[in-house]
PDB file of C-alpha atoms in Angstrom:
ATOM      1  CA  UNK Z   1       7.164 -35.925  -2.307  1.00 50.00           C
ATOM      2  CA  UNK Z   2       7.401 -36.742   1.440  1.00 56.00           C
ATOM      3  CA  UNK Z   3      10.600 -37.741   1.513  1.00 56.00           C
ATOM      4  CA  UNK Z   4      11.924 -34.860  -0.679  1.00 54.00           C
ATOM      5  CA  UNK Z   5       9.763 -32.314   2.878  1.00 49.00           C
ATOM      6  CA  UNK Z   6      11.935 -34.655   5.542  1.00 51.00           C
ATOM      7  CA  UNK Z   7      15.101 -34.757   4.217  1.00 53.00           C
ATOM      8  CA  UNK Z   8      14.753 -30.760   3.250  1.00 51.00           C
ATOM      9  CA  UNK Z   9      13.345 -30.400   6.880  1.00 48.00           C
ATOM     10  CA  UNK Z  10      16.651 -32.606   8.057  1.00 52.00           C
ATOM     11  CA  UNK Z  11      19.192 -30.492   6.292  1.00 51.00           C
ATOM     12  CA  UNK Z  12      17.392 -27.416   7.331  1.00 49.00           C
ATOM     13  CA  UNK Z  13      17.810 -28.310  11.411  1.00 55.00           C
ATOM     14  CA  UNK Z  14      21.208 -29.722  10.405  1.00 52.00           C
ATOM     15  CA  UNK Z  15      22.525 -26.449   8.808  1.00 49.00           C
ATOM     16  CA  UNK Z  16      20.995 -24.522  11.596  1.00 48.00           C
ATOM     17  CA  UNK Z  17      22.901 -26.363  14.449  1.00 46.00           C
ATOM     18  CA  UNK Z  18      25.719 -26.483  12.255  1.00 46.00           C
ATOM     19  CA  UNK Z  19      25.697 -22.753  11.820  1.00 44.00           C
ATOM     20  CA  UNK Z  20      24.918 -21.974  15.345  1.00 47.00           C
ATOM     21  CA  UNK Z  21      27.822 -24.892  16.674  1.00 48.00           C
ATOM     22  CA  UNK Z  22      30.270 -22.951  14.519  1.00 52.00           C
ATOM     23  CA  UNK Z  23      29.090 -18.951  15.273  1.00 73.00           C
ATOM     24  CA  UNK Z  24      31.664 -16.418  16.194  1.00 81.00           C
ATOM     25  CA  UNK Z  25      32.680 -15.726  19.761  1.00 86.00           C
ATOM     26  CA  UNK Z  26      32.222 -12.906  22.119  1.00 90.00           C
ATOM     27  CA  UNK Z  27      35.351 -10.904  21.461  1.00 92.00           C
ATOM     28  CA  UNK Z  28      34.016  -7.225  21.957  1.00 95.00           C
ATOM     29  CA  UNK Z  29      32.487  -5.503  24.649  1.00 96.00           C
ATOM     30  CA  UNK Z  30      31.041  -2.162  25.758  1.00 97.00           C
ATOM     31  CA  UNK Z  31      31.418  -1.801  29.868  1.00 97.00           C
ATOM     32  CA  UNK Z  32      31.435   1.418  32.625  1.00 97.00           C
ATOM     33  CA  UNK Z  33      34.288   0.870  34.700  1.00 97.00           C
ATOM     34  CA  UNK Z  34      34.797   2.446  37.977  1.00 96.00           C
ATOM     35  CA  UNK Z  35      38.047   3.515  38.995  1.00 94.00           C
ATOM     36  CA  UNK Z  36      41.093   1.237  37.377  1.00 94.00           C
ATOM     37  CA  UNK Z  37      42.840   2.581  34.106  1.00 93.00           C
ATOM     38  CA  UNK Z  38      40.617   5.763  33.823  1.00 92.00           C
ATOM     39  CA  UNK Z  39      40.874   6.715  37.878  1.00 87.00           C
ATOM     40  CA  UNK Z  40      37.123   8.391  38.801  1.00 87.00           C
ATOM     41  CA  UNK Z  41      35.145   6.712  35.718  1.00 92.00           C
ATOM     42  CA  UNK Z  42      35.057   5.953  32.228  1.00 96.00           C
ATOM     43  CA  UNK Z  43      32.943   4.132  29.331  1.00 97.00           C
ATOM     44  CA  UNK Z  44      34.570   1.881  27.397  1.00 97.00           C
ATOM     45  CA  UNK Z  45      35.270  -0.713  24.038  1.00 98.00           C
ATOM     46  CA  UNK Z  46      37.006  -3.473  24.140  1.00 97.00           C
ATOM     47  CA  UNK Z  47      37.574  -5.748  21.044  1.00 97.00           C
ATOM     48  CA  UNK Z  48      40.179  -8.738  19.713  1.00 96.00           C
ATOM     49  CA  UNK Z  49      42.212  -8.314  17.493  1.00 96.00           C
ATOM     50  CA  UNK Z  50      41.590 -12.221  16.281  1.00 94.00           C
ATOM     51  CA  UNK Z  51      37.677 -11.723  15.653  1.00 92.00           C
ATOM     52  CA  UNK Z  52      37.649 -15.560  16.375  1.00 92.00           C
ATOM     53  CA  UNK Z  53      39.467 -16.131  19.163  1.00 91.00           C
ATOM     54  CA  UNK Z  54      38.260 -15.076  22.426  1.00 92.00           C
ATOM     55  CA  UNK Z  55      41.994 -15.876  23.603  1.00 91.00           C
ATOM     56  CA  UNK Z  56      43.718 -13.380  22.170  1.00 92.00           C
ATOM     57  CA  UNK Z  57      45.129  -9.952  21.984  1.00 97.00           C
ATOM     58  CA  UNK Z  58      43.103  -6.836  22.236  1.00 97.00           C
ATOM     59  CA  UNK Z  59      42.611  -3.596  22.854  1.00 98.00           C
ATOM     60  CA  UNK Z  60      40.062  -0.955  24.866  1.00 97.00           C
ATOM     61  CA  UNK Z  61      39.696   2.755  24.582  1.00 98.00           C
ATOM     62  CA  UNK Z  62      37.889   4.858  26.769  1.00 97.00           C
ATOM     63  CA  UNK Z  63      36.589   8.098  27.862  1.00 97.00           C
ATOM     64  CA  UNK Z  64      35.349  10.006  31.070  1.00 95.00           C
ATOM     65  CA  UNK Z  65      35.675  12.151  33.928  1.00 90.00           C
ATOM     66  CA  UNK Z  66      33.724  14.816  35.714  1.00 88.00           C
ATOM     67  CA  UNK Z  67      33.031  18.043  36.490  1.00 87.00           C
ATOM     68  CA  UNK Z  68      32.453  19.472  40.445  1.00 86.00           C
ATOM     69  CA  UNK Z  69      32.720  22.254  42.144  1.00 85.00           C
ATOM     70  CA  UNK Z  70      35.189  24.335  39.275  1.00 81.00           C
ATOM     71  CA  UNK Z  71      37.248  20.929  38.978  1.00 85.00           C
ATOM     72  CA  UNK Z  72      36.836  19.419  35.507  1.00 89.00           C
ATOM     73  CA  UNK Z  73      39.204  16.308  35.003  1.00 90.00           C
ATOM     74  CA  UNK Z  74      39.125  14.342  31.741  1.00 94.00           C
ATOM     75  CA  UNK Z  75      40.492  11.190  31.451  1.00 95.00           C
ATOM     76  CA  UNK Z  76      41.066   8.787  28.406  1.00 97.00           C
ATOM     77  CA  UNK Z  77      42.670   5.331  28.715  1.00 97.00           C
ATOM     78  CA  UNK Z  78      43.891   3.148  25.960  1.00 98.00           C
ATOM     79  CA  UNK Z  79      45.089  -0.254  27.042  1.00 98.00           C
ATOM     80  CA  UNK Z  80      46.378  -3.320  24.933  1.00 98.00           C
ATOM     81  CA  UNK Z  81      45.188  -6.213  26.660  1.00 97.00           C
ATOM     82  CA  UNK Z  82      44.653 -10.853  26.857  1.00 97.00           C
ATOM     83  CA  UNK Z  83      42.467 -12.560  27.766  1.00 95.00           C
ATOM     84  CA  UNK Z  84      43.389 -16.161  28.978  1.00 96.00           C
ATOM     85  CA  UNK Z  85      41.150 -18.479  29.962  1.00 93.00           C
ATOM     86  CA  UNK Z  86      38.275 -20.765  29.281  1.00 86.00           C
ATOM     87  CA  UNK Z  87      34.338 -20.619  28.754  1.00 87.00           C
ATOM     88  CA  UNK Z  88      33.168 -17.719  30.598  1.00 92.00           C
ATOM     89  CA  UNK Z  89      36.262 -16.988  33.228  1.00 96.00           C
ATOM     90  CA  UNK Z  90      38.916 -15.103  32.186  1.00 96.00           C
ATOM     91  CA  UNK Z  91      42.490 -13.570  33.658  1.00 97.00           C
ATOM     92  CA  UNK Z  92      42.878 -10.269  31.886  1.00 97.00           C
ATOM     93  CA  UNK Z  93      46.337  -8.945  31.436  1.00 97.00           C
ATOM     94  CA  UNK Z  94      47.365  -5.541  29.846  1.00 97.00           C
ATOM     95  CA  UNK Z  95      49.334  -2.456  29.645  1.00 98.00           C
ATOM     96  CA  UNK Z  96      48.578   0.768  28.227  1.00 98.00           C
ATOM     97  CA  UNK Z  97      48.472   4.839  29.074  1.00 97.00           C
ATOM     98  CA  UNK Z  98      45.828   7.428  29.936  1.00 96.00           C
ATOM     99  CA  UNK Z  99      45.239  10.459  29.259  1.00 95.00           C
ATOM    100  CA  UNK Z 100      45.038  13.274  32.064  1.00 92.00           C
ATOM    101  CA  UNK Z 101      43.673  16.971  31.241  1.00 91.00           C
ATOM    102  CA  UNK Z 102      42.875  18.882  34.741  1.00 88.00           C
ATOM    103  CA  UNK Z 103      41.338  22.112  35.577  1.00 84.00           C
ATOM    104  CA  UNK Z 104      41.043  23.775  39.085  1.00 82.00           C
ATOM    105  CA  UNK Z 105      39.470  27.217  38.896  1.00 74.00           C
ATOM    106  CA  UNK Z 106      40.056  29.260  42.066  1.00 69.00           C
ATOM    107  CA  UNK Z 107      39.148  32.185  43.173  1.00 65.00           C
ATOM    108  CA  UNK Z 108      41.707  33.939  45.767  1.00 61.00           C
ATOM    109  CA  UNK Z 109      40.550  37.033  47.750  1.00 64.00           C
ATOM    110  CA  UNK Z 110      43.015  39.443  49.565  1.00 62.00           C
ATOM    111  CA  UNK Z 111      41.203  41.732  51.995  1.00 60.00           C
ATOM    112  CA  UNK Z 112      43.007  44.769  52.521  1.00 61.00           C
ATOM    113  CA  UNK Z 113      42.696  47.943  55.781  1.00 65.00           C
ATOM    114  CA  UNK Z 114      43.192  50.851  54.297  1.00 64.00           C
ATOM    115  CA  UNK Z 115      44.859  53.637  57.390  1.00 65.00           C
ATOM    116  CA  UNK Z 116      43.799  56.644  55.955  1.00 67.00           C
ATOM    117  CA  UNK Z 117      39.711  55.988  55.762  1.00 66.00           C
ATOM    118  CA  UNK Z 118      39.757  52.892  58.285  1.00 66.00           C
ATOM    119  CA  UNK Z 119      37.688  51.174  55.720  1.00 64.00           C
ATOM    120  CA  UNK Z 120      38.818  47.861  54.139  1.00 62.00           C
ATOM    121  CA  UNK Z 121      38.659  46.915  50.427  1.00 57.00           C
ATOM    122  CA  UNK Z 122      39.131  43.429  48.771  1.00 57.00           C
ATOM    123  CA  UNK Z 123      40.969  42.097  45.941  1.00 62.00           C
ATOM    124  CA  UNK Z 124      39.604  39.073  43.876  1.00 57.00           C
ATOM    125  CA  UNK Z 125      41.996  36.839  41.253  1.00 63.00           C
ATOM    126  CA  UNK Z 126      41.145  34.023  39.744  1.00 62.00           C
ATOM    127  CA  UNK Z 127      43.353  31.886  38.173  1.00 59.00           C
ATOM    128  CA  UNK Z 128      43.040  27.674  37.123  1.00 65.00           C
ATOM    129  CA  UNK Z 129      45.532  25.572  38.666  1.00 66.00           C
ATOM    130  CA  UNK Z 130      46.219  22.762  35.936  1.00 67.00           C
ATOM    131  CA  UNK Z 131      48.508  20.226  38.470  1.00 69.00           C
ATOM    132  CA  UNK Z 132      46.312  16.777  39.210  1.00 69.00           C
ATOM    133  CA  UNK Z 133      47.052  15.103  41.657  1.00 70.00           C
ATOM    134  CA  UNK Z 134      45.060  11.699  42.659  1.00 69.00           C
ATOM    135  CA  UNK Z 135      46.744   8.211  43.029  1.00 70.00           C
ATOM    136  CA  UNK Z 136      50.425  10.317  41.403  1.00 74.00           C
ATOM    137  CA  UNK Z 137      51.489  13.657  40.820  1.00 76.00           C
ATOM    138  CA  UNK Z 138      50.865  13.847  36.942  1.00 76.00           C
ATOM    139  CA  UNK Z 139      52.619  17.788  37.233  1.00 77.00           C
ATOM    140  CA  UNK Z 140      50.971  20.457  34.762  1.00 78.00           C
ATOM    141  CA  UNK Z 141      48.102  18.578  32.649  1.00 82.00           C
ATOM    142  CA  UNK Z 142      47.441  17.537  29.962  1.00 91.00           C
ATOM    143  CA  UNK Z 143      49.895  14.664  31.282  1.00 90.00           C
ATOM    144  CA  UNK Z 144      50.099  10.910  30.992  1.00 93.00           C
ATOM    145  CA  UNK Z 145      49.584   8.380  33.152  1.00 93.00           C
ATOM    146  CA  UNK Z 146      51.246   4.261  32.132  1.00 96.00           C
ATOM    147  CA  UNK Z 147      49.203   1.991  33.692  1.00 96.00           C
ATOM    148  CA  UNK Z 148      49.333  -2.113  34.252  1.00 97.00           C
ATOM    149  CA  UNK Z 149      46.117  -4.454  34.088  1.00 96.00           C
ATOM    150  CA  UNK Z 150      46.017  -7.701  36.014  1.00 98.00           C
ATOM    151  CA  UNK Z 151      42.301  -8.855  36.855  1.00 97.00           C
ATOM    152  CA  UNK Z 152      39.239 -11.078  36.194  1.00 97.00           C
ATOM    153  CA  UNK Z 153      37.063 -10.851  33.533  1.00 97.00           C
ATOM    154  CA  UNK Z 154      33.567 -12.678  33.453  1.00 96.00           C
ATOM    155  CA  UNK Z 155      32.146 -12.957  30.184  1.00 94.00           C
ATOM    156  CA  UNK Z 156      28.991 -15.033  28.718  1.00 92.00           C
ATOM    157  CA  UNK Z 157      29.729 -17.350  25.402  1.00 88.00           C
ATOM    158  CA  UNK Z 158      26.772 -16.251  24.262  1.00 89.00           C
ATOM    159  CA  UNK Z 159      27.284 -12.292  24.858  1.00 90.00           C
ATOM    160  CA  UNK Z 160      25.565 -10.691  27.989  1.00 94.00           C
ATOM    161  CA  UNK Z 161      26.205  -9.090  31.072  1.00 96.00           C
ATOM    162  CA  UNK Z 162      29.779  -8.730  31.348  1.00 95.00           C
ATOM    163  CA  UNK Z 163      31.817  -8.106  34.738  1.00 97.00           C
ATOM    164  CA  UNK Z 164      35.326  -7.089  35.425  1.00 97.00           C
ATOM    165  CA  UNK Z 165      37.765  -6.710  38.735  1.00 98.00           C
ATOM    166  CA  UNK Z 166      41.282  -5.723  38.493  1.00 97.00           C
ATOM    167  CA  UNK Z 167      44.465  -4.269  40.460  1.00 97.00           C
ATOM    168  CA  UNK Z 168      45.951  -1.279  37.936  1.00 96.00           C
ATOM    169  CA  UNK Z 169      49.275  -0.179  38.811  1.00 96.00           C
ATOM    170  CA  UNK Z 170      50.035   3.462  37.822  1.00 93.00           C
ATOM    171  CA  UNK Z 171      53.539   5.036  37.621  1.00 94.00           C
ATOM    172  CA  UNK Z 172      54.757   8.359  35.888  1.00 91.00           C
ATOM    173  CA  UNK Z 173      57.801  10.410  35.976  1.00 86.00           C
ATOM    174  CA  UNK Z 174      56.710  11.175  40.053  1.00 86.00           C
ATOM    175  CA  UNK Z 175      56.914   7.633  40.826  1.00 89.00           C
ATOM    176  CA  UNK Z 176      54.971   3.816  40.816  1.00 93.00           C
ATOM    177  CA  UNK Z 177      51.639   3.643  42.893  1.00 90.00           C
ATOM    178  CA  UNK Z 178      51.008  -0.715  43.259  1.00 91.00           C
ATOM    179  CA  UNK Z 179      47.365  -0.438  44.788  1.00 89.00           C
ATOM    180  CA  UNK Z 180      45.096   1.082  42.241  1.00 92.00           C
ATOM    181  CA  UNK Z 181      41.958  -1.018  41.384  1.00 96.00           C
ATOM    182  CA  UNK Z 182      38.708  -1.091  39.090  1.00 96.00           C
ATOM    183  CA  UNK Z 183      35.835  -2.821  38.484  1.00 98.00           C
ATOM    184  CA  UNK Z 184      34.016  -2.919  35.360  1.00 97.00           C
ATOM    185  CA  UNK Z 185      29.987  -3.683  34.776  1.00 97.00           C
ATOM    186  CA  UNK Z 186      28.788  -3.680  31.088  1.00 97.00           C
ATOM    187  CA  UNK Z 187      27.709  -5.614  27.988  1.00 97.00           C
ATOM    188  CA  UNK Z 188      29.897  -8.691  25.590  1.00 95.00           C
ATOM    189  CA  UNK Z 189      28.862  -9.335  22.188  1.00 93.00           C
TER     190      UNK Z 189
END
């Protein structure tokens, strides 16, 4: 009967390491990143499209913006992305597009003499200016925006804290802007 318990217990701690030696890899992710493809902020996904191979293909959609002051921007990038590397360290590459929606309410006041009472009288519009205009001209909004992804990507073989730093070129119909970055703090699993 004892050696039935031992050799159970052995294949019991040899199908656990077994099972943990051959466990699926990190390859998604849920991170904040500030500035890069979504230019104020945005929360993001991030998953491969290999759900065994951390060295792969992938993609990330996100969402954010903010609202100040009358100015509402939201912003929504979608970017198909690699990851190349080894262990934890990782060069991200990728190219996608975002999505720009931008409203400016203003309020203009003409103030007006009037000759025949000498009194004065004003005349309030308001009106929402829809052009956004950051790192490029995107025009009227909703517009959008290609952008590039070249950058480091830190992330745990076990899952964990995730980081991210990256240089995202923009360009639209205005033009190419070279010197856009982001850095991204969040969670791998």
């Amino acid at each position: 009967m004892r050696k039935y318990f031992c050799l159970a217990v052995a294949l019991l701690i040899f199908s656990i390491s077994d099972a943990q030696s051959q466990e699926k890899p990190v390859t998604q992710a849920v991170f904040l990143e500030l500035g890069g493809a979504g230019l104020a902020y945005t929360f993001n996904y991030d998953f491969r499209f290999d759900q065994e191979n951390i060295n792969s293909w992938g993609m990330r959609v996100g969402a954010g913006g903010f609202s100040l002051n009358g100015k509402t921007l939201l912003t929504a990038p979608i970017q198909v992305n690699r990851l190349l590397g080894s262990k934890k360290h990782f060069f991200e590459i990728g190219a996608g597009t975002t999505f720009i929606n931008f409203r400016n309410r203003v309020t203009h006041t003409n103030y007006y003499q009037n000759p025949q009472t000498n009194g004065s009288y004003y005349i309030s519009e308001e009106y929402t200016r829809k052009n956004y205009s950051w790192i490029l001209d995107s025009g009227d909004t909703p517009a959008f925006m290609g952008t590039l992804n070249f950058g480091y990507r830190k992330v745990p073989e076990d899952g964990g804290f995730l980081f991210s730093a990256n240089l995202v070129p923009a360009f639209n119909h205005e033009g190419f802007w070279p010197l856009w970055a982001g850095v991204g703090f969040g969670y791998a699993f």
